[in-house]
Amino acid sequence: MFKKVISLFLIVFCLHTAVFAGDRAEFINLGFSRDSKAFLFGQYGKNESGTLLYADVLYHDLVSGENSSELSLSRTYPDSQRSGNNGLSALLMNLKEYNSMYTVDIDYTQTGTTLYFQLPGQKTGDMISFSDYQVGTVYSVTFVMRPQVREPGTNTALAITLFQTLKDGTQNRYEAGSLIKPIQDVYDFQLKQVIVSPKRDYVVLVFQTTEYDIDNNTTNIRYYVDSMKIK
């Protein structure tokens, strides 16, 4: 199984050859559990000073819609000046350790279907629409952030509404997030990807976040995942 993971990362590495300057993470979809109850993803990169590689393996519980800190693992490694060291090697090491620590039954070959992908420089409005052409379903998603005026150091609350129109014309509405419970240290969200699970029973929304690092007085790019169970 781990050989399959290495092959997956080699493909991703070829697609993402740019090394981000500063503390800007790269996202990777690691896959869904075989029982369709969990989604595993990673983020990796190099710290702003260029001295450390960091890698997070993050567990999202699809049933509760929550990100689990108990089943996630974050690690940092010295930058050994190896060729192409953009944090991918750190993520591979972290994932190997993760698999030895947790018995999470992730199928790394089952990464679902990407329904929406924000291209570099692409501007998005208040509503983003996309389709699942395989089953003829049309979606649109809106999200609200509070407070309306946000700046470094602001904790932001996020509410998401997903509208679904099935092939037969049936319309459904789903909601996630909360305007009551702020997400700590995040003051901006951008929807980067929408992924439907292999069984098409969950929609996963991947947000790129801008976080303020009070220790270094800098902003970091990271990722946050939310999800909704759909019909």
XYZ file of N, CA and C in Angstrom:
693
model
N 0.828 -1.211 0.000
C 0.000 0.000 0.000
C 0.860 1.259 0.000
N 1.978 1.224 0.773
C 2.803 2.436 0.864
C 3.474 2.734 -0.475
N 3.761 1.678 -1.282
C 4.315 1.912 -2.617
C 3.336 2.698 -3.478
N 2.020 2.423 -3.303
C 0.993 3.166 -4.040
C 1.007 4.627 -3.633
N 1.240 4.881 -2.332
C 1.296 6.256 -1.842
C 2.464 6.992 -2.470
N 3.639 6.314 -2.529
C 4.818 6.936 -3.138
C 4.552 7.265 -4.596
N 3.920 6.344 -5.325
C 3.594 6.601 -6.730
C 2.663 7.791 -6.866
N 1.677 7.897 -5.957
C 0.744 9.021 -5.976
C 1.488 10.336 -5.786
N 2.435 10.361 -4.843
C 3.172 11.588 -4.574
C 4.090 11.968 -5.724
N 4.654 10.977 -6.415
C 5.495 11.275 -7.570
C 4.699 11.963 -8.657
N 3.461 11.533 -8.843
C 2.596 12.183 -9.829
C 2.295 13.607 -9.421
N 1.933 13.777 -8.142
C 1.628 15.121 -7.645
C 2.841 16.022 -7.738
N 4.024 15.464 -7.453
C 5.247 16.261 -7.493
C 5.508 16.789 -8.895
N 5.234 15.976 -9.892
C 5.419 16.422 -11.275
C 4.444 17.522 -11.635
N 3.239 17.486 -11.069
C 2.231 18.493 -11.357
C 2.485 19.789 -10.610
N 3.170 19.711 -9.458
C 3.414 20.881 -8.622
C 4.912 21.073 -8.453
N 5.551 21.623 -9.470
C 7.001 21.740 -9.439
C 7.469 23.024 -8.781
N 6.572 23.981 -8.613
C 6.983 25.256 -8.040
C 7.211 25.118 -6.545
N 8.295 25.731 -6.058
C 8.558 25.781 -4.625
C 8.110 27.134 -4.123
N 7.158 27.143 -3.196
C 6.603 28.391 -2.711
C 7.593 29.091 -1.795
N 7.788 30.381 -2.027
C 8.618 31.182 -1.131
C 7.815 31.524 0.113
N 8.505 31.627 1.241
C 7.813 31.966 2.476
C 7.032 30.785 3.019
N 6.219 31.078 3.997
C 5.492 30.015 4.688
C 4.150 29.785 4.024
N 4.179 29.146 2.881
C 2.975 28.917 2.086
C 2.843 27.423 1.818
N 1.796 26.819 2.344
C 1.650 25.365 2.259
C 1.067 24.927 0.924
N 1.359 23.696 0.575
C 0.777 23.013 -0.579
C -0.211 21.979 -0.062
N -1.340 21.834 -0.728
C -2.386 20.888 -0.324
C -2.276 19.603 -1.130
N -2.585 18.468 -0.482
C -2.685 17.212 -1.217
C -3.829 16.375 -0.655
N -4.615 15.835 -1.547
C -5.723 14.937 -1.227
C -5.139 13.542 -1.031
N -5.232 13.001 0.194
C -4.654 11.687 0.480
C -5.645 10.546 0.302
N -6.942 10.837 0.351
C -7.915 9.792 0.082
C -8.988 9.652 1.151
N -9.969 8.826 0.838
C -11.105 8.559 1.714
C -10.949 7.176 2.354
N -11.563 7.021 3.520
C -11.559 5.703 4.153
C -12.483 4.768 3.380
N -12.232 3.492 3.516
C -13.023 2.509 2.779
C -14.480 2.473 3.221
N -14.739 2.892 4.466
C -16.130 2.941 4.935
C -16.777 4.304 4.673
N -16.061 5.172 3.963
C -16.574 6.490 3.577
C -16.943 7.351 4.785
N -16.205 7.193 5.881
C -16.476 7.986 7.077
C -15.386 9.004 7.368
N -14.310 8.985 6.589
C -13.202 9.890 6.869
C -12.531 10.329 5.580
N -11.914 11.498 5.642
C -11.140 12.054 4.544
C -9.796 12.484 5.121
N -8.717 12.059 4.478
C -7.372 12.389 4.940
C -6.720 13.322 3.919
N -6.114 14.395 4.424
C -5.411 15.314 3.530
C -4.126 15.782 4.175
N -3.253 16.329 3.354
C -1.977 16.807 3.855
C -1.701 18.218 3.396
N -0.821 18.885 4.132
C -0.274 20.164 3.706
C 1.207 20.162 4.079
N 2.011 20.760 3.201
C 3.445 20.685 3.423
C 4.124 21.897 2.801
N 5.328 22.180 3.258
C 6.079 23.303 2.719
C 7.343 23.555 3.510
N 7.863 24.759 3.343
C 9.090 25.176 4.007
C 8.803 26.440 4.795
N 9.360 26.529 5.990
C 9.095 27.727 6.792
C 9.729 28.960 6.157
N 9.316 30.130 6.624
C 9.694 31.373 5.962
C 11.200 31.597 5.933
N 11.889 31.146 6.957
C 13.344 31.318 6.997
C 14.072 30.295 6.131
N 13.351 29.265 5.668
C 13.958 28.250 4.814
C 14.783 27.224 5.554
N 14.650 27.146 6.870
C 15.469 26.226 7.666
C 14.766 24.918 7.978
N 13.434 24.911 7.911
C 12.683 23.727 8.285
C 11.668 23.359 7.207
N 11.488 22.058 7.004
C 10.382 21.539 6.213
C 9.294 21.125 7.192
N 8.050 21.446 6.881
C 6.951 21.041 7.757
C 5.949 20.207 6.968
N 5.253 19.336 7.673
C 4.267 18.468 7.030
C 3.178 18.121 8.031
N 1.938 18.272 7.620
C 0.791 17.920 8.438
C -0.022 16.861 7.707
N -0.375 15.795 8.410
C -1.352 14.818 7.926
C -2.597 15.030 8.766
N -3.706 15.407 8.123
C -4.892 15.885 8.827
C -6.101 15.001 8.528
N -6.824 14.677 9.591
C -7.962 13.756 9.517
C -9.258 14.552 9.640
N -10.141 14.353 8.666
C -11.460 14.992 8.713
C -12.526 13.915 8.845
N -13.332 14.013 9.904
C -14.419 13.067 10.157
C -15.645 13.506 9.362
N -16.015 12.728 8.367
C -17.138 13.096 7.503
C -18.468 12.994 8.234
N -18.586 12.096 9.180
C -19.846 11.899 9.896
C -20.154 13.102 10.780
N -19.164 13.567 11.526
C -19.367 14.719 12.413
C -19.113 16.047 11.710
N -18.402 16.005 10.578
C -18.045 17.237 9.884
C -16.932 18.008 10.570
N -16.180 17.340 11.460
C -15.143 18.003 12.238
C -13.760 17.499 11.840
N -12.768 18.379 12.003
C -11.377 17.990 11.821
C -10.844 17.489 13.166
N -10.262 16.304 13.176
C -9.845 15.665 14.416
C -8.370 15.912 14.693
N -8.077 16.590 15.798
C -6.682 16.786 16.195
C -6.089 15.493 16.743
N -6.933 14.625 17.320
C -6.451 13.372 17.898
C -5.947 12.404 16.828
N -6.481 12.496 15.616
C -6.076 11.603 14.536
C -5.287 12.331 13.457
N -4.676 13.444 13.815
C -3.829 14.206 12.904
C -2.411 14.223 13.442
N -1.444 14.475 12.564
C -0.045 14.437 12.969
C 0.732 15.526 12.241
N 1.425 16.379 13.007
C 2.237 17.455 12.451
C 3.700 17.223 12.823
N 4.572 17.429 11.840
C 5.999 17.230 12.068
C 6.810 18.301 11.326
N 7.993 18.605 11.863
C 8.960 19.459 11.168
C 10.279 18.709 11.057
N 11.026 19.004 9.983
C 12.293 18.342 9.723
C 13.303 19.388 9.264
N 14.582 19.221 9.611
C 15.594 20.162 9.111
C 15.666 20.111 7.595
N 15.882 21.269 6.984
C 16.054 21.330 5.537
C 17.469 20.871 5.211
N 17.585 19.709 4.587
C 18.897 19.124 4.327
C 19.470 19.518 2.972
N 18.815 20.504 2.320
C 19.300 21.007 1.023
C 19.291 19.947 -0.067
N 18.352 18.992 0.038
C 18.230 18.004 -1.025
C 17.509 18.598 -2.225
N 17.762 18.049 -3.376
C 17.176 18.569 -4.610
C 15.659 18.485 -4.559
N 15.002 19.603 -4.877
C 13.549 19.619 -4.947
C 12.862 19.566 -3.602
N 13.525 20.013 -2.537
C 12.954 19.871 -1.195
C 11.920 20.951 -0.927
N 10.692 20.689 -1.342
C 9.590 21.626 -1.103
C 8.643 21.116 -0.032
N 9.090 20.179 0.768
C 8.258 19.635 1.832
C 7.632 18.302 1.489
N 7.680 17.896 0.233
C 7.073 16.625 -0.161
C 7.750 15.447 0.539
N 9.079 15.487 0.635
C 9.785 14.410 1.330
C 9.397 14.378 2.800
N 9.175 15.564 3.390
C 8.744 15.630 4.787
C 7.372 15.005 4.954
N 6.483 15.235 3.991
C 5.144 14.654 4.079
C 5.198 13.133 3.950
N 6.059 12.642 3.085
C 6.210 11.193 2.953
C 6.685 10.569 4.255
N 7.661 11.210 4.895
C 8.144 10.699 6.185
C 7.055 10.772 7.247
N 6.307 11.871 7.240
C 5.236 12.032 8.214
C 4.139 10.999 7.990
N 3.792 10.755 6.738
C 2.738 9.787 6.433
C 3.152 8.372 6.828
N 4.432 8.057 6.642
C 4.925 6.735 7.062
C 4.784 6.585 8.571
N 5.128 7.646 9.312
C 4.976 7.607 10.768
C 3.503 7.543 11.153
N 2.668 8.295 10.428
C 1.229 8.300 10.701
C 0.653 6.895 10.581
N 1.013 6.196 9.519
C 0.493 4.842 9.289
C 0.949 3.864 10.361
N 2.096 4.127 10.974
C 2.579 3.247 12.040
C 1.911 3.554 13.375
N 1.356 4.762 13.517
C 0.750 5.175 14.785
C -0.755 4.939 14.837
N -1.437 5.104 13.684
C -2.897 5.055 13.663
C -3.380 3.946 12.732
N -4.498 3.340 13.096
C -5.093 2.287 12.262
C -6.286 2.868 11.503
N -6.039 3.944 10.783
C -7.075 4.576 9.969
C -7.067 3.902 8.598
N -8.197 3.351 8.210
C -8.270 2.527 6.999
C -8.513 3.405 5.773
N -7.495 4.171 5.400
C -7.592 5.050 4.240
C -7.174 4.300 2.985
N -7.961 4.436 1.932
C -7.593 3.893 0.621
C -6.972 5.042 -0.171
N -5.649 5.046 -0.270
C -4.948 6.168 -0.890
C -5.194 6.269 -2.394
N -5.797 5.248 -2.986
C -6.124 5.314 -4.411
C -7.512 5.899 -4.649
N -8.311 6.048 -3.569
C -9.682 6.553 -3.699
C -9.729 8.013 -3.230
N -9.485 8.922 -4.148
C -9.433 10.349 -3.807
C -10.695 11.095 -4.238
N -11.734 10.352 -4.609
C -12.986 10.988 -5.005
C -12.886 11.664 -6.361
N -13.863 12.531 -6.635
C -13.913 13.264 -7.903
C -13.906 14.756 -7.614
N -12.981 15.472 -8.218
C -12.908 16.920 -8.036
C -13.938 17.588 -8.943
N -14.898 18.281 -8.326
C -15.955 18.958 -9.070
C -15.614 20.408 -9.355
N -14.758 20.987 -8.523
C -14.372 22.387 -8.699
C -12.917 22.539 -8.296
N -12.178 23.320 -9.102
C -10.771 23.601 -8.804
C -10.497 25.049 -9.193
N -10.074 25.848 -8.225
C -9.790 27.247 -8.509
C -8.419 27.357 -9.165
N -8.392 27.876 -10.374
C -7.146 28.038 -11.098
C -6.370 29.227 -10.553
N -5.037 29.232 -10.687
C -4.254 30.377 -10.218
C -4.722 31.679 -10.865
N -4.967 32.674 -10.054
C -5.418 33.971 -10.564
C -6.897 34.061 -10.849
N -7.623 32.938 -10.693
C -9.056 32.941 -10.963
C -9.810 33.698 -9.882
N -10.712 34.575 -10.306
C -11.517 35.347 -9.367
C -12.854 34.649 -9.162
N -13.337 34.667 -7.936
C -14.628 34.052 -7.634
C -15.566 35.080 -7.029
N -16.858 34.907 -7.294
C -17.862 35.817 -6.753
C -18.468 35.280 -5.480
N -19.660 35.794 -5.158
C -20.338 35.368 -3.938
C -20.909 33.962 -4.054
N -21.150 33.514 -5.298
C -21.681 32.163 -5.520
C -20.821 31.452 -6.549
N -20.441 30.222 -6.227
C -19.618 29.414 -7.123
C -20.442 28.213 -7.564
N -20.539 27.993 -8.865
C -21.343 26.896 -9.406
C -20.447 25.878 -10.100
N -20.849 24.608 -10.038
C -20.092 23.525 -10.657
C -21.038 22.339 -10.801
N -20.622 21.335 -11.552
C -21.500 20.198 -11.845
C -20.772 18.880 -11.652
N -21.547 17.861 -11.302
C -21.072 16.484 -11.308
C -21.654 15.854 -12.570
N -20.893 15.911 -13.642
C -21.412 15.504 -14.941
C -21.689 14.006 -15.007
N -21.038 13.234 -14.175
C -21.231 11.788 -14.226
C -22.652 11.386 -13.838
N -23.261 12.147 -12.895
C -24.620 11.808 -12.467
C -25.613 12.924 -12.806
N -25.163 13.977 -13.472
C -26.065 15.035 -13.907
C -26.563 15.932 -12.792
N -25.750 16.142 -11.751
C -26.128 16.992 -10.631
C -25.425 18.343 -10.722
N -26.173 19.416 -10.468
C -25.630 20.774 -10.512
C -25.569 21.317 -9.087
N -24.457 21.969 -8.743
C -24.262 22.531 -7.406
C -23.953 24.021 -7.504
N -24.266 24.729 -6.435
C -23.745 26.068 -6.222
C -23.496 26.217 -4.732
N -22.462 26.958 -4.384
C -22.082 27.109 -2.982
C -21.849 28.584 -2.678
N -22.327 29.009 -1.530
C -22.059 30.349 -1.036
C -21.490 30.212 0.374
N -20.639 31.146 0.753
C -20.160 31.133 2.129
C -20.043 32.560 2.640
N -20.331 32.700 3.929
C -20.348 33.992 4.602
C -19.280 33.989 5.680
N -18.526 35.084 5.780
C -17.502 35.220 6.809
C -17.854 36.390 7.717
N -17.664 36.185 8.998
C -17.884 37.231 9.987
C -16.690 37.314 10.936
N -16.254 38.528 11.284
C -16.827 39.823 10.917
C -16.568 40.145 9.449
N -17.306 41.119 8.936
C -17.151 41.481 7.537
C -15.784 42.097 7.269
N -15.295 42.892 8.196
C -13.967 43.494 8.063
C -12.997 42.671 8.896
N -12.017 42.064 8.214
C -11.073 41.191 8.894
C -9.643 41.646 8.585
N -8.778 41.444 9.540
C -7.383 41.816 9.391
C -6.546 40.838 10.191
N -5.219 40.847 10.018
C -4.385 39.916 10.783
C -4.698 39.957 12.275
N -4.869 38.771 12.847
C -5.222 38.663 14.256
C -6.701 38.445 14.502
N -7.522 38.568 13.434
C -8.961 38.367 13.563
C -9.299 36.880 13.495
N -10.161 36.424 14.400
C -10.709 35.066 14.321
C -11.997 35.127 13.501
N -12.099 34.290 12.487
C -13.201 34.387 11.537
C -14.173 33.226 11.686
N -15.450 33.541 11.681
C -16.498 32.520 11.646
C -16.932 32.324 10.199
N -17.207 31.087 9.834
C -17.522 30.735 8.454
C -18.804 29.910 8.411
N -19.744 30.317 7.550
C -20.974 29.553 7.317
C -21.079 29.256 5.826
N -21.385 28.002 5.495
C -21.410 27.546 4.106
C -22.799 27.024 3.771
N -23.305 27.392 2.605
C -24.579 26.852 2.114
C -24.342 26.231 0.746
N -24.765 24.989 0.596
C -24.609 24.261 -0.658
C -25.992 23.959 -1.226
N -26.216 24.334 -2.480
C -27.473 24.052 -3.177
C -27.216 22.967 -4.211
N -28.125 21.985 -4.251
C -27.967 20.836 -5.142
C -29.227 20.664 -5.981
N -29.065 20.526 -7.292
C -30.175 20.221 -8.188
C -29.897 18.888 -8.868
N -30.716 17.894 -8.550
C -30.525 16.560 -9.103
C -30.991 16.504 -10.556
N -30.663 15.414 -11.216
C -31.006 15.242 -12.626
C -32.506 15.300 -12.867
N -33.304 14.825 -11.879
C -34.759 14.833 -12.043
C -35.397 16.170 -11.640
N -34.565 17.147 -11.302
C -35.072 18.465 -10.931
C -35.232 18.688 -9.434
N -35.065 17.645 -8.630
C -35.166 17.787 -7.174
C -34.076 18.716 -6.658
N -34.473 19.631 -5.775
C -33.519 20.584 -5.214
C -33.337 20.343 -3.722
N -32.087 20.396 -3.282
C -31.749 20.210 -1.869
C -30.822 21.328 -1.412
N -30.877 21.588 -0.129
C -30.026 22.615 0.474
C -29.321 22.020 1.692
N -28.023 22.301 1.808
C -27.225 21.784 2.912
C -26.423 22.939 3.517
N -26.168 22.831 4.812
C -25.425 23.886 5.487
C -24.325 23.284 6.351
N -23.236 24.038 6.482
C -22.116 23.624 7.328
C -21.452 24.870 7.883
N -20.571 24.663 8.849
C -19.905 25.802 9.468
C -20.812 26.494 10.466
N -20.313 27.576 11.040
C -21.074 28.304 12.049
C -20.588 29.734 12.135
N -21.539 30.664 12.236
C -21.179 32.071 12.452
C -21.030 32.379 13.939
N -21.287 31.382 14.767
C -21.179 31.561 16.218
C -19.801 31.118 16.719
N -19.258 30.090 16.079
C -17.990 29.516 16.536
C -16.849 29.956 15.618
N -16.064 30.957 16.029
C -14.957 31.429 15.175
C -13.848 30.380 15.054
N -13.174 30.396 13.918
C -12.021 29.536 13.688
C -10.785 30.331 14.063
N -10.035 29.845 15.014
C -8.958 30.607 15.616
C -7.842 30.919 14.620
N -7.370 32.167 14.675
C -6.170 32.643 13.958
C -6.321 32.691 12.441
N -7.534 32.461 11.919
C -7.752 32.530 10.472
C -8.569 33.778 10.160
N -8.062 34.616 9.245
C -8.813 35.831 8.928
C -9.223 35.931 7.457
N -8.952 34.877 6.675
C -9.457 34.878 5.301
C -9.564 33.444 4.791
N -10.606 33.204 3.978
C -10.836 31.903 3.367
C -11.034 32.078 1.866
N -10.483 31.158 1.098
C -10.756 31.072 -0.339
C -11.079 29.621 -0.668
N -12.206 29.398 -1.339
C -12.570 28.045 -1.735
C -11.684 27.611 -2.901
N -10.876 26.572 -2.685
C -9.915 26.130 -3.699
C -10.364 24.879 -4.443
N -11.022 23.955 -3.729
C -11.458 22.715 -4.360
C -12.767 22.241 -3.740
N -13.557 21.546 -4.554
C -14.723 20.812 -4.055
C -14.601 19.386 -4.572
N -14.693 18.432 -3.649
C -14.480 17.024 -3.975
C -15.683 16.224 -3.509
N -16.181 15.328 -4.351
C -17.253 14.428 -3.944
C -16.632 13.067 -3.646
N -17.079 12.426 -2.566
C -16.511 11.155 -2.128
C -16.779 10.047 -3.147
N -16.006 8.954 -3.095
C -16.182 7.866 -4.077
C -17.600 7.320 -4.137
N -18.299 7.257 -2.995
C -19.675 6.773 -2.981
C -20.693 7.877 -3.264
N -20.195 9.093 -3.480
C -21.031 10.267 -3.758
C -22.058 10.530 -2.640
N -21.610 10.309 -1.412
C -22.486 10.578 -0.279
C -22.007 11.762 0.565
N -20.826 12.306 0.245
C -20.315 13.485 0.933
C -19.673 14.436 -0.071
N -19.834 15.729 0.196
C -19.113 16.767 -0.541
C -18.096 17.386 0.408
N -16.846 17.447 -0.027
C -15.752 18.003 0.764
C -15.334 19.337 0.152
N -15.288 20.381 0.978
C -14.883 21.710 0.531
C -13.519 22.036 1.125
N -12.574 22.355 0.254
C -11.204 22.650 0.666
C -10.980 24.155 0.560
N -10.700 24.782 1.684
C -10.458 26.226 1.732
C -8.980 26.497 1.966
N -8.453 27.445 1.213
C -7.131 27.976 1.515
C -7.314 29.086 2.537
N -6.580 29.023 3.635
C -6.744 29.997 4.705
C -5.513 30.895 4.813
N -5.752 32.108 5.269
C -4.666 33.019 5.594
C -4.656 33.185 7.105
N -3.546 32.810 7.711
C -3.434 32.817 9.156
C -2.342 33.786 9.596
N -2.561 34.406 10.713
C -1.571 35.332 11.254
C -0.694 34.622 12.287
N 0.610 34.687 12.071
C 1.580 34.098 12.997
C 2.082 35.208 13.916
N 1.525 35.224 15.128
C 1.835 36.321 16.044
C 3.298 36.290 16.495
N 3.903 35.116 16.535
C 5.291 34.999 16.979
C 6.265 35.637 15.989
N 5.980 35.475 14.696
C 6.874 35.998 13.665
C 6.330 37.231 12.960
N 5.105 37.645 13.350
C 4.466 38.796 12.728
C 4.358 38.627 11.209
N 3.954 37.441 10.792
C 3.808 37.134 9.372
C 2.472 36.439 9.141
N 2.112 36.287 7.880
C 0.904 35.547 7.517
C 1.297 34.247 6.831
N 0.600 33.178 7.175
C 0.872 31.860 6.619
C -0.332 31.373 5.821
N -0.064 30.671 4.743
C -1.111 30.041 3.938
C -1.237 28.582 4.367
N -2.439 28.190 4.783
C -2.708 26.826 5.200
C -4.034 26.373 4.574
N -4.548 25.215 4.995
C -5.775 24.673 4.422
C -6.726 24.204 5.513
N -8.000 24.359 5.220
C -9.077 23.983 6.137
C -10.130 23.228 5.329
N -10.684 22.171 5.913
C -11.662 21.332 5.210
C -12.972 21.309 5.985
N -14.061 21.419 5.243
C -15.400 21.200 5.799
C -16.123 20.242 4.859
N -17.235 19.670 5.333
C -17.933 18.677 4.506
C -19.414 18.653 4.819
N -20.176 18.067 3.903
C -21.619 17.919 4.070
C -22.042 16.554 3.531
N -22.949 15.909 4.236
C -23.547 14.668 3.731
C -24.654 15.040 2.768
N -24.682 14.393 1.601
C -25.662 14.734 0.565
C -26.467 13.506 0.173
N -27.551 13.757 -0.550
C -28.427 12.691 -1.019
C -27.981 12.230 -2.395
